Short mmCIF file of N, CA and C in Angstrom, two decimals:
data_model
loop_
_atom_site.label_atom_id
_atom_site.label_comp_id
_atom_site.label_asym_id
_atom_site.label_seq_id
_atom_site.Cartn_x
_atom_site.Cartn_y
_atom_site.Cartn_z
N GLY T 535 -44.27 -19.06 42.97
CA GLY T 535 -42.84 -18.83 43.15
C GLY T 535 -42.25 -18.06 41.99
N ASN T 536 -43.08 -17.58 41.07
CA ASN T 536 -42.57 -16.89 39.89
C ASN T 536 -41.98 -15.54 40.25
N LEU T 537 -42.62 -14.85 41.17
CA LEU T 537 -42.15 -13.54 41.60
C LEU T 537 -40.79 -13.68 42.26
N ASN T 538 -40.66 -14.72 43.08
CA ASN T 538 -39.40 -14.96 43.79
C ASN T 538 -38.28 -15.22 42.79
N MET T 539 -38.61 -15.97 41.74
CA MET T 539 -37.64 -16.28 40.69
C MET T 539 -37.18 -14.98 40.03
N ALA T 540 -38.12 -14.11 39.73
CA ALA T 540 -37.81 -12.83 39.08
C ALA T 540 -36.92 -11.99 39.99
N GLU T 541 -37.22 -12.02 41.27
CA GLU T 541 -36.43 -11.24 42.22
C GLU T 541 -35.01 -11.78 42.34
N SER T 542 -34.89 -13.10 42.32
CA SER T 542 -33.55 -13.68 42.48
C SER T 542 -32.69 -13.46 41.24
N CYS T 543 -33.34 -13.15 40.12
CA CYS T 543 -32.59 -12.91 38.88
C CYS T 543 -32.30 -11.43 38.66
N ALA T 544 -32.75 -10.60 39.58
CA ALA T 544 -32.58 -9.15 39.40
C ALA T 544 -31.12 -8.77 39.20
N TRP T 545 -30.23 -9.35 40.02
CA TRP T 545 -28.81 -9.02 39.93
C TRP T 545 -28.25 -9.38 38.55
N LEU T 546 -28.79 -10.49 37.99
CA LEU T 546 -28.35 -10.96 36.68
C LEU T 546 -28.85 -10.01 35.58
N LEU T 547 -30.09 -9.57 35.75
CA LEU T 547 -30.68 -8.63 34.80
C LEU T 547 -29.86 -7.34 34.73
N VAL T 548 -29.49 -6.84 35.90
CA VAL T 548 -28.70 -5.61 35.97
C VAL T 548 -27.31 -5.85 35.36
N LEU T 549 -26.70 -6.97 35.72
CA LEU T 549 -25.37 -7.30 35.17
C LEU T 549 -25.45 -7.41 33.66
N GLY T 550 -26.48 -8.09 33.17
CA GLY T 550 -26.69 -8.24 31.72
C GLY T 550 -26.85 -6.90 31.03
N SER T 551 -27.62 -6.02 31.65
CA SER T 551 -27.85 -4.69 31.06
C SER T 551 -26.55 -3.91 30.95
N VAL T 552 -25.76 -3.95 32.03
CA VAL T 552 -24.49 -3.23 32.04
C VAL T 552 -23.53 -3.83 31.00
N LEU T 553 -23.52 -5.16 30.90
CA LEU T 553 -22.66 -5.83 29.94
C LEU T 553 -23.05 -5.45 28.51
N LEU T 554 -24.36 -5.47 28.23
CA LEU T 554 -24.84 -5.11 26.90
C LEU T 554 -24.44 -3.69 26.55
N CYS T 555 -24.63 -2.78 27.49
CA CYS T 555 -24.26 -1.39 27.25
C CYS T 555 -22.77 -1.27 26.94
N SER T 556 -21.95 -1.98 27.72
CA SER T 556 -20.50 -1.90 27.52
C SER T 556 -20.08 -2.46 26.17
N LEU T 557 -20.70 -3.60 25.79
CA LEU T 557 -20.36 -4.20 24.50
C LEU T 557 -20.79 -3.28 23.37
N PHE T 558 -21.99 -2.71 23.52
CA PHE T 558 -22.53 -1.82 22.50
C PHE T 558 -21.64 -0.59 22.34
N LYS T 559 -21.13 -0.12 23.49
CA LYS T 559 -20.27 1.06 23.47
C LYS T 559 -18.99 0.77 22.68
N MET T 560 -18.49 -0.46 22.80
CA MET T 560 -17.28 -0.84 22.07
C MET T 560 -17.55 -0.87 20.56
N LEU T 561 -18.82 -1.15 20.20
CA LEU T 561 -19.17 -1.27 18.79
C LEU T 561 -19.58 0.06 18.16
N LEU T 562 -19.68 1.11 18.98
CA LEU T 562 -20.14 2.40 18.47
C LEU T 562 -19.36 2.92 17.26
N PRO T 563 -18.01 2.90 17.30
CA PRO T 563 -17.27 3.40 16.13
C PRO T 563 -17.62 2.63 14.85
N THR T 564 -17.75 1.30 14.97
CA THR T 564 -18.11 0.46 13.83
C THR T 564 -19.50 0.81 13.34
N LEU T 565 -20.42 0.99 14.29
CA LEU T 565 -21.79 1.34 13.96
C LEU T 565 -21.84 2.68 13.23
N SER T 566 -21.09 3.64 13.72
CA SER T 566 -21.03 4.97 13.08
C SER T 566 -20.54 4.84 11.63
N LEU T 567 -19.51 4.01 11.44
CA LEU T 567 -18.97 3.82 10.10
C LEU T 567 -20.00 3.17 9.16
N LEU T 568 -20.74 2.19 9.71
CA LEU T 568 -21.77 1.52 8.90
C LEU T 568 -22.85 2.51 8.49
N ILE T 569 -23.30 3.33 9.45
CA ILE T 569 -24.33 4.33 9.16
C ILE T 569 -23.81 5.31 8.11
N ALA T 570 -22.54 5.71 8.28
CA ALA T 570 -21.93 6.64 7.33
C ALA T 570 -21.88 6.04 5.93
N LYS T 571 -21.48 4.77 5.84
CA LYS T 571 -21.43 4.09 4.54
C LYS T 571 -22.79 4.08 3.89
N PHE T 572 -23.81 3.83 4.72
CA PHE T 572 -25.18 3.76 4.23
C PHE T 572 -25.66 5.12 3.74
N LEU T 573 -25.31 6.17 4.49
CA LEU T 573 -25.78 7.52 4.16
C LEU T 573 -24.93 8.19 3.09
N GLN T 574 -23.66 7.83 3.02
CA GLN T 574 -22.76 8.49 2.06
C GLN T 574 -22.52 7.60 0.86
N LYS T 575 -23.16 7.97 -0.21
CA LYS T 575 -23.05 7.14 -1.42
C LYS T 575 -21.90 7.63 -2.31
N ASP T 576 -21.12 8.61 -1.82
CA ASP T 576 -20.12 9.21 -2.71
C ASP T 576 -18.74 8.56 -2.63
N GLY T 577 -18.65 7.42 -2.02
CA GLY T 577 -17.38 6.69 -1.98
C GLY T 577 -16.94 6.32 -3.39
N GLU T 578 -17.94 5.97 -4.22
CA GLU T 578 -17.70 5.61 -5.63
C GLU T 578 -17.09 6.81 -6.37
N THR T 579 -17.71 7.97 -6.18
CA THR T 579 -17.27 9.19 -6.85
C THR T 579 -15.79 9.45 -6.54
N GLU T 580 -15.44 9.31 -5.26
CA GLU T 580 -14.05 9.54 -4.85
C GLU T 580 -13.11 8.57 -5.54
N LEU T 581 -13.51 7.32 -5.57
CA LEU T 581 -12.69 6.29 -6.21
C LEU T 581 -12.48 6.63 -7.68
N GLN T 582 -13.60 7.02 -8.32
CA GLN T 582 -13.57 7.40 -9.73
C GLN T 582 -12.60 8.56 -9.96
N MET T 583 -12.66 9.58 -9.06
CA MET T 583 -11.79 10.75 -9.16
C MET T 583 -10.32 10.35 -9.03
N ARG T 584 -10.05 9.47 -8.05
CA ARG T 584 -8.67 9.02 -7.85
C ARG T 584 -8.13 8.32 -9.09
N ILE T 585 -8.97 7.45 -9.68
CA ILE T 585 -8.57 6.71 -10.89
C ILE T 585 -8.28 7.71 -12.02
N GLU T 586 -9.18 8.69 -12.18
CA GLU T 586 -9.03 9.69 -13.24
C GLU T 586 -7.74 10.49 -13.06
N ILE T 587 -7.48 10.90 -11.81
CA ILE T 587 -6.25 11.66 -11.52
C ILE T 587 -5.03 10.81 -11.88
N GLY T 588 -5.09 9.54 -11.50
CA GLY T 588 -4.01 8.60 -11.82
C GLY T 588 -3.77 8.50 -13.32
N ASN T 589 -4.89 8.38 -14.07
CA ASN T 589 -4.79 8.27 -15.54
C ASN T 589 -4.18 9.53 -16.15
N MET T 590 -4.64 10.69 -15.67
CA MET T 590 -4.13 11.96 -16.19
C MET T 590 -2.65 12.13 -15.88
N LYS T 591 -2.24 11.70 -14.70
CA LYS T 591 -0.82 11.81 -14.33
C LYS T 591 0.03 10.92 -15.23
N GLN T 592 -0.52 9.74 -15.56
CA GLN T 592 0.19 8.84 -16.48
C GLN T 592 0.34 9.49 -17.85
N GLU T 593 -0.74 10.12 -18.28
CA GLU T 593 -0.75 10.79 -19.58
C GLU T 593 0.26 11.95 -19.57
N LEU T 594 0.27 12.66 -18.46
CA LEU T 594 1.17 13.80 -18.31
C LEU T 594 2.63 13.35 -18.45
N ALA T 595 2.92 12.17 -17.91
CA ALA T 595 4.29 11.65 -17.95
C ALA T 595 4.75 11.37 -19.39
N THR T 596 3.76 11.17 -20.27
CA THR T 596 4.12 10.85 -21.67
C THR T 596 4.30 12.11 -22.51
N ILE T 597 3.82 13.26 -21.99
CA ILE T 597 3.91 14.50 -22.76
C ILE T 597 5.23 15.20 -22.46
N SER T 598 5.88 15.66 -23.47
CA SER T 598 7.13 16.40 -23.29
C SER T 598 6.79 17.85 -22.98
N MET T 599 7.25 18.32 -21.84
CA MET T 599 6.93 19.68 -21.41
C MET T 599 7.49 20.72 -22.39
N MET T 600 8.66 20.41 -22.96
CA MET T 600 9.30 21.35 -23.89
C MET T 600 8.53 21.43 -25.20
N ASP T 601 8.23 20.27 -25.78
CA ASP T 601 7.62 20.23 -27.11
C ASP T 601 6.15 20.65 -27.11
N GLU T 602 5.39 20.17 -26.10
CA GLU T 602 3.95 20.46 -26.11
C GLU T 602 3.56 21.18 -24.83
N PHE T 603 4.12 22.36 -24.64
CA PHE T 603 3.91 23.08 -23.38
C PHE T 603 2.43 23.36 -23.08
N ALA T 604 1.70 23.84 -24.09
CA ALA T 604 0.29 24.20 -23.88
C ALA T 604 -0.53 23.01 -23.41
N ARG T 605 -0.35 21.89 -24.10
CA ARG T 605 -1.09 20.67 -23.75
C ARG T 605 -0.70 20.19 -22.35
N TYR T 606 0.59 20.27 -22.05
CA TYR T 606 1.13 19.86 -20.75
C TYR T 606 0.51 20.72 -19.64
N ALA T 607 0.52 22.03 -19.84
CA ALA T 607 0.00 22.97 -18.83
C ALA T 607 -1.49 22.76 -18.61
N ARG T 608 -2.25 22.55 -19.71
CA ARG T 608 -3.70 22.31 -19.62
C ARG T 608 -3.99 21.08 -18.76
N LEU T 609 -3.28 20.01 -19.05
CA LEU T 609 -3.49 18.76 -18.33
C LEU T 609 -3.11 18.92 -16.85
N GLU T 610 -2.01 19.63 -16.63
CA GLU T 610 -1.56 19.85 -15.26
C GLU T 610 -2.62 20.63 -14.47
N ARG T 611 -3.20 21.65 -15.11
CA ARG T 611 -4.27 22.43 -14.46
C ARG T 611 -5.46 21.53 -14.14
N LYS T 612 -5.79 20.69 -15.09
CA LYS T 612 -6.93 19.77 -14.93
C LYS T 612 -6.69 18.84 -13.73
N ILE T 613 -5.45 18.34 -13.63
CA ILE T 613 -5.09 17.45 -12.51
C ILE T 613 -5.22 18.19 -11.19
N ASN T 614 -4.68 19.41 -11.14
CA ASN T 614 -4.75 20.20 -9.90
C ASN T 614 -6.19 20.49 -9.50
N LYS T 615 -7.01 20.81 -10.51
CA LYS T 615 -8.41 21.14 -10.25
C LYS T 615 -9.12 19.93 -9.63
N MET T 616 -8.90 18.76 -10.25
CA MET T 616 -9.57 17.56 -9.76
C MET T 616 -9.03 17.14 -8.39
N THR T 617 -7.74 17.34 -8.16
CA THR T 617 -7.16 17.01 -6.86
C THR T 617 -7.80 17.87 -5.77
N ASP T 618 -7.99 19.15 -6.08
CA ASP T 618 -8.65 20.05 -5.12
C ASP T 618 -10.09 19.60 -4.85
N LYS T 619 -10.78 19.22 -5.91
CA LYS T 619 -12.16 18.77 -5.80
C LYS T 619 -12.23 17.53 -4.90
N LEU T 620 -11.27 16.63 -5.11
CA LEU T 620 -11.21 15.40 -4.32
C LEU T 620 -10.97 15.73 -2.85
N LYS T 621 -10.04 16.67 -2.59
CA LYS T 621 -9.74 17.07 -1.21
C LYS T 621 -10.98 17.61 -0.52
N THR T 622 -11.73 18.46 -1.23
CA THR T 622 -12.96 19.04 -0.67
C THR T 622 -13.95 17.93 -0.35
N HIS T 623 -14.08 17.00 -1.29
CA HIS T 623 -14.96 15.85 -1.13
C HIS T 623 -14.65 15.09 0.15
N VAL T 624 -13.36 14.76 0.31
CA VAL T 624 -12.90 13.99 1.48
C VAL T 624 -13.16 14.78 2.76
N LYS T 625 -12.89 16.09 2.73
CA LYS T 625 -13.11 16.94 3.91
C LYS T 625 -14.57 16.92 4.32
N THR T 626 -15.47 17.06 3.33
CA THR T 626 -16.90 17.06 3.59
C THR T 626 -17.31 15.74 4.21
N ARG T 627 -16.79 14.65 3.63
CA ARG T 627 -17.16 13.32 4.13
C ARG T 627 -16.67 13.12 5.55
N THR T 628 -15.45 13.57 5.84
CA THR T 628 -14.88 13.44 7.18
C THR T 628 -15.71 14.22 8.19
N ALA T 629 -16.12 15.41 7.80
CA ALA T 629 -16.95 16.24 8.69
C ALA T 629 -18.29 15.56 8.94
N GLN T 630 -18.84 14.98 7.88
CA GLN T 630 -20.12 14.27 8.00
C GLN T 630 -19.98 13.08 8.95
N LEU T 631 -18.87 12.35 8.79
CA LEU T 631 -18.62 11.18 9.64
C LEU T 631 -18.53 11.60 11.11
N ALA T 632 -17.85 12.71 11.36
CA ALA T 632 -17.72 13.22 12.73
C ALA T 632 -19.10 13.53 13.31
N LYS T 633 -19.95 14.12 12.49
CA LYS T 633 -21.30 14.47 12.92
C LYS T 633 -22.10 13.20 13.25
N ILE T 634 -21.98 12.20 12.36
CA ILE T 634 -22.68 10.93 12.56
C ILE T 634 -22.21 10.28 13.86
N LYS T 635 -20.89 10.25 14.07
CA LYS T 635 -20.34 9.65 15.30
C LYS T 635 -20.90 10.34 16.53
N TRP T 636 -20.96 11.65 16.46
CA TRP T 636 -21.45 12.47 17.57
C TRP T 636 -22.90 12.12 17.88
N VAL T 637 -23.74 12.05 16.84
CA VAL T 637 -25.16 11.72 17.01
C VAL T 637 -25.32 10.30 17.57
N VAL T 638 -24.58 9.35 17.01
CA VAL T 638 -24.66 7.96 17.47
C VAL T 638 -24.30 7.88 18.95
N ASN T 639 -23.22 8.58 19.34
CA ASN T 639 -22.79 8.57 20.74
C ASN T 639 -23.86 9.18 21.66
N ILE T 640 -24.42 10.30 21.24
CA ILE T 640 -25.44 10.96 22.07
C ILE T 640 -26.65 10.05 22.24
N VAL T 641 -27.12 9.46 21.14
CA VAL T 641 -28.27 8.55 21.22
C VAL T 641 -27.96 7.40 22.17
N PHE T 642 -26.74 6.84 22.04
CA PHE T 642 -26.36 5.73 22.91
C PHE T 642 -26.39 6.14 24.39
N TYR T 643 -25.79 7.30 24.70
CA TYR T 643 -25.74 7.73 26.10
C TYR T 643 -27.12 8.03 26.65
N ILE T 644 -28.02 8.55 25.82
CA ILE T 644 -29.39 8.81 26.27
C ILE T 644 -30.09 7.49 26.60
N VAL T 645 -29.95 6.51 25.67
CA VAL T 645 -30.57 5.20 25.89
C VAL T 645 -29.98 4.53 27.13
N GLN T 646 -28.64 4.60 27.27
CA GLN T 646 -27.98 4.00 28.42
C GLN T 646 -28.45 4.65 29.72
N ALA T 647 -28.53 5.97 29.74
CA ALA T 647 -28.99 6.68 30.93
C ALA T 647 -30.42 6.29 31.27
N ALA T 648 -31.27 6.21 30.24
CA ALA T 648 -32.67 5.82 30.45
C ALA T 648 -32.75 4.43 31.05
N LEU T 649 -31.92 3.52 30.54
CA LEU T 649 -31.90 2.15 31.04
C LEU T 649 -31.47 2.11 32.50
N MET T 650 -30.38 2.81 32.81
CA MET T 650 -29.88 2.83 34.19
C MET T 650 -30.89 3.47 35.15
N ILE T 651 -31.50 4.56 34.70
CA ILE T 651 -32.49 5.23 35.55
C ILE T 651 -33.68 4.32 35.80
N SER T 652 -34.13 3.61 34.75
CA SER T 652 -35.27 2.72 34.95
C SER T 652 -34.91 1.55 35.87
N LEU T 653 -33.66 1.07 35.78
CA LEU T 653 -33.23 -0.01 36.70
C LEU T 653 -33.20 0.50 38.14
N ILE T 654 -32.65 1.71 38.30
CA ILE T 654 -32.59 2.28 39.65
C ILE T 654 -34.01 2.50 40.18
N TRP T 655 -34.88 2.99 39.31
CA TRP T 655 -36.28 3.23 39.67
C TRP T 655 -36.95 1.93 40.10
N LYS T 656 -36.75 0.87 39.30
CA LYS T 656 -37.38 -0.43 39.56
C LYS T 656 -36.89 -1.03 40.88
N TYR T 657 -35.61 -0.91 41.14
CA TYR T 657 -35.04 -1.56 42.33
C TYR T 657 -34.71 -0.57 43.43
N TYR T 658 -35.40 0.57 43.41
CA TYR T 658 -35.07 1.59 44.41
C TYR T 658 -35.36 1.11 45.82
N SER T 659 -36.48 0.42 45.97
CA SER T 659 -36.88 0.05 47.32
C SER T 659 -36.59 -1.41 47.66
N GLU T 660 -36.24 -2.20 46.64
CA GLU T 660 -35.94 -3.61 46.94
C GLU T 660 -34.52 -3.95 46.52
N PRO T 661 -33.84 -4.79 47.29
CA PRO T 661 -32.47 -5.16 46.93
C PRO T 661 -32.45 -6.03 45.67
N VAL T 662 -31.38 -5.93 44.89
CA VAL T 662 -31.28 -6.78 43.70
C VAL T 662 -30.96 -8.21 44.09
N THR T 663 -30.32 -8.36 45.25
CA THR T 663 -30.07 -9.70 45.78
C THR T 663 -29.77 -9.55 47.27
N VAL T 664 -29.95 -10.61 48.01
CA VAL T 664 -29.66 -10.55 49.45
C VAL T 664 -28.52 -11.51 49.76
N LEU T 665 -27.51 -10.99 50.43
CA LEU T 665 -26.34 -11.79 50.78
C LEU T 665 -26.39 -12.14 52.27
N PRO T 666 -25.68 -13.21 52.65
CA PRO T 666 -25.58 -13.51 54.08
C PRO T 666 -25.01 -12.31 54.84
N HIS T 667 -25.66 -12.04 55.95
CA HIS T 667 -25.33 -10.91 56.82
C HIS T 667 -23.85 -10.64 56.98
N LYS T 668 -23.09 -11.69 57.35
CA LYS T 668 -21.71 -11.47 57.77
C LYS T 668 -20.77 -11.15 56.60
N TRP T 669 -21.18 -11.44 55.38
CA TRP T 669 -20.33 -11.17 54.22
C TRP T 669 -20.03 -9.69 54.07
N ILE T 670 -21.05 -8.89 54.38
CA ILE T 670 -20.93 -7.45 54.11
C ILE T 670 -21.09 -6.62 55.37
N ALA T 671 -20.94 -7.30 56.52
CA ALA T 671 -21.21 -6.63 57.80
C ALA T 671 -20.71 -5.19 57.92
N PRO T 672 -19.41 -4.91 57.70
CA PRO T 672 -18.95 -3.53 57.93
C PRO T 672 -19.55 -2.51 56.95
N LEU T 673 -19.86 -2.98 55.74
CA LEU T 673 -20.33 -2.05 54.71
C LEU T 673 -21.83 -2.16 54.47
N GLU T 674 -22.49 -2.92 55.36
CA GLU T 674 -23.88 -3.28 55.10
C GLU T 674 -24.78 -2.12 54.68
N ARG T 675 -24.70 -1.03 55.45
CA ARG T 675 -25.59 0.11 55.16
C ARG T 675 -25.31 0.69 53.78
N MET T 676 -24.03 0.81 53.48
CA MET T 676 -23.62 1.38 52.19
C MET T 676 -24.04 0.48 51.03
N VAL T 677 -23.82 -0.82 51.20
CA VAL T 677 -24.14 -1.79 50.16
C VAL T 677 -25.65 -1.85 49.91
N ALA T 678 -26.42 -1.74 51.00
CA ALA T 678 -27.88 -1.87 50.89
C ALA T 678 -28.54 -0.60 50.34
N PHE T 679 -27.81 0.53 50.34
CA PHE T 679 -28.39 1.79 49.87
C PHE T 679 -28.94 1.62 48.45
N PRO T 680 -30.08 2.12 48.07
CA PRO T 680 -31.00 2.93 48.88
C PRO T 680 -32.12 2.12 49.55
N THR T 681 -31.98 0.78 49.60
CA THR T 681 -33.10 -0.04 50.07
C THR T 681 -33.22 -0.07 51.59
N GLY T 682 -32.08 -0.05 52.27
CA GLY T 682 -32.10 -0.14 53.72
C GLY T 682 -32.45 -1.54 54.22
N VAL T 683 -32.43 -2.53 53.31
CA VAL T 683 -32.71 -3.91 53.71
C VAL T 683 -31.42 -4.54 54.21
N PRO T 684 -31.41 -5.06 55.45
CA PRO T 684 -30.18 -5.67 55.97
C PRO T 684 -29.75 -6.85 55.11
N GLY T 685 -28.48 -6.87 54.73
CA GLY T 685 -27.97 -7.97 53.90
C GLY T 685 -28.32 -7.81 52.43
N GLY T 686 -29.12 -6.79 52.14
CA GLY T 686 -29.53 -6.59 50.75
C GLY T 686 -28.46 -5.85 49.98
N VAL T 687 -28.41 -6.09 48.68
CA VAL T 687 -27.50 -5.34 47.82
C VAL T 687 -28.35 -4.36 47.03
N GLY T 688 -28.13 -3.08 47.28
CA GLY T 688 -28.91 -2.06 46.59
C GLY T 688 -28.47 -1.89 45.15
N ILE T 689 -29.37 -1.31 44.36
CA ILE T 689 -29.11 -1.13 42.93
C ILE T 689 -27.89 -0.25 42.66
N THR T 690 -27.70 0.80 43.43
CA THR T 690 -26.58 1.71 43.16
C THR T 690 -25.24 1.00 43.34
N CYS T 691 -25.14 0.28 44.45
CA CYS T 691 -23.92 -0.48 44.73
C CYS T 691 -23.69 -1.53 43.64
N TRP T 692 -24.76 -2.24 43.29
CA TRP T 692 -24.65 -3.31 42.31
C TRP T 692 -24.26 -2.76 40.93
N LEU T 693 -24.82 -1.61 40.54
CA LEU T 693 -24.46 -1.00 39.26
C LEU T 693 -22.98 -0.64 39.25
N LEU T 694 -22.50 -0.11 40.36
CA LEU T 694 -21.08 0.24 40.46
C LEU T 694 -20.21 -1.00 40.32
N VAL T 695 -20.59 -2.06 41.03
CA VAL T 695 -19.84 -3.32 40.97
C VAL T 695 -19.84 -3.86 39.54
N CYS T 696 -21.03 -3.91 38.91
CA CYS T 696 -21.14 -4.44 37.54
C CYS T 696 -20.28 -3.64 36.58
N ASN T 697 -20.38 -2.32 36.67
CA ASN T 697 -19.60 -1.46 35.78
C ASN T 697 -18.10 -1.69 35.92
N LYS T 698 -17.66 -1.82 37.17
CA LYS T 698 -16.24 -2.03 37.45
C LYS T 698 -15.78 -3.39 36.91
N VAL T 699 -16.53 -4.43 37.26
CA VAL T 699 -16.17 -5.79 36.85
C VAL T 699 -16.11 -5.89 35.33
N ILE T 700 -17.12 -5.34 34.66
CA ILE T 700 -17.17 -5.44 33.20
C ILE T 700 -16.07 -4.60 32.55
N ALA T 701 -15.80 -3.44 33.12
CA ALA T 701 -14.72 -2.59 32.59
C ALA T 701 -13.40 -3.34 32.64
N VAL T 702 -13.16 -4.02 33.75
CA VAL T 702 -11.92 -4.79 33.91
C VAL T 702 -11.90 -5.99 32.96
N ALA T 703 -13.04 -6.68 32.85
CA ALA T 703 -13.13 -7.86 32.01
C ALA T 703 -12.95 -7.52 30.52
N LEU T 704 -13.44 -6.35 30.11
CA LEU T 704 -13.36 -5.98 28.69
C LEU T 704 -12.07 -5.23 28.34
N GLN T 705 -11.27 -4.95 29.34
CA GLN T 705 -10.01 -4.21 29.14
C GLN T 705 -9.18 -4.73 27.97
N PRO T 706 -8.96 -6.07 27.89
CA PRO T 706 -8.10 -6.57 26.81
C PRO T 706 -8.66 -6.28 25.43
N PHE T 707 -9.99 -6.09 25.31
CA PHE T 707 -10.61 -5.94 24.00
C PHE T 707 -10.73 -4.49 23.56
N THR T 708 -10.49 -3.55 24.47
CA THR T 708 -10.68 -2.15 24.08
C THR T 708 -9.39 -1.52 23.60
#
């Protein structure tokens, strides 16, 4: 009876797969940020630059522009130079993050597509579950597609149902 047990759990397996994919999709932005943090070690550098700019600005406030013009102008140039450097740094990091997000998303969609295709492949000829005839009478053929088993729920129909149900269920969290 082990095979029968596996067959009766098919609908649950598909539902579980769709749920996992949906949850994972919600976590993608967080995952991208974690990968970015791991790959980008220059967060420290930026912090250091910000602190330095802050210190120089404080120092600048103590210098009299009239009395020590040369020193004032030098420090001001230094501040501007470092501010520009910081801006470039942030721009580079933002571009890198966008690239990482893009790659993470593509990898996810490839894995998700592979999973869905393998599920469709596995259950192409057999229904994921069989319902009492009269429950689905008017839509029977459509629901059973592509299996053609009367009362059967085909993988395509079931995937659509799972996706819809989970999308609605996860709505409050997205």
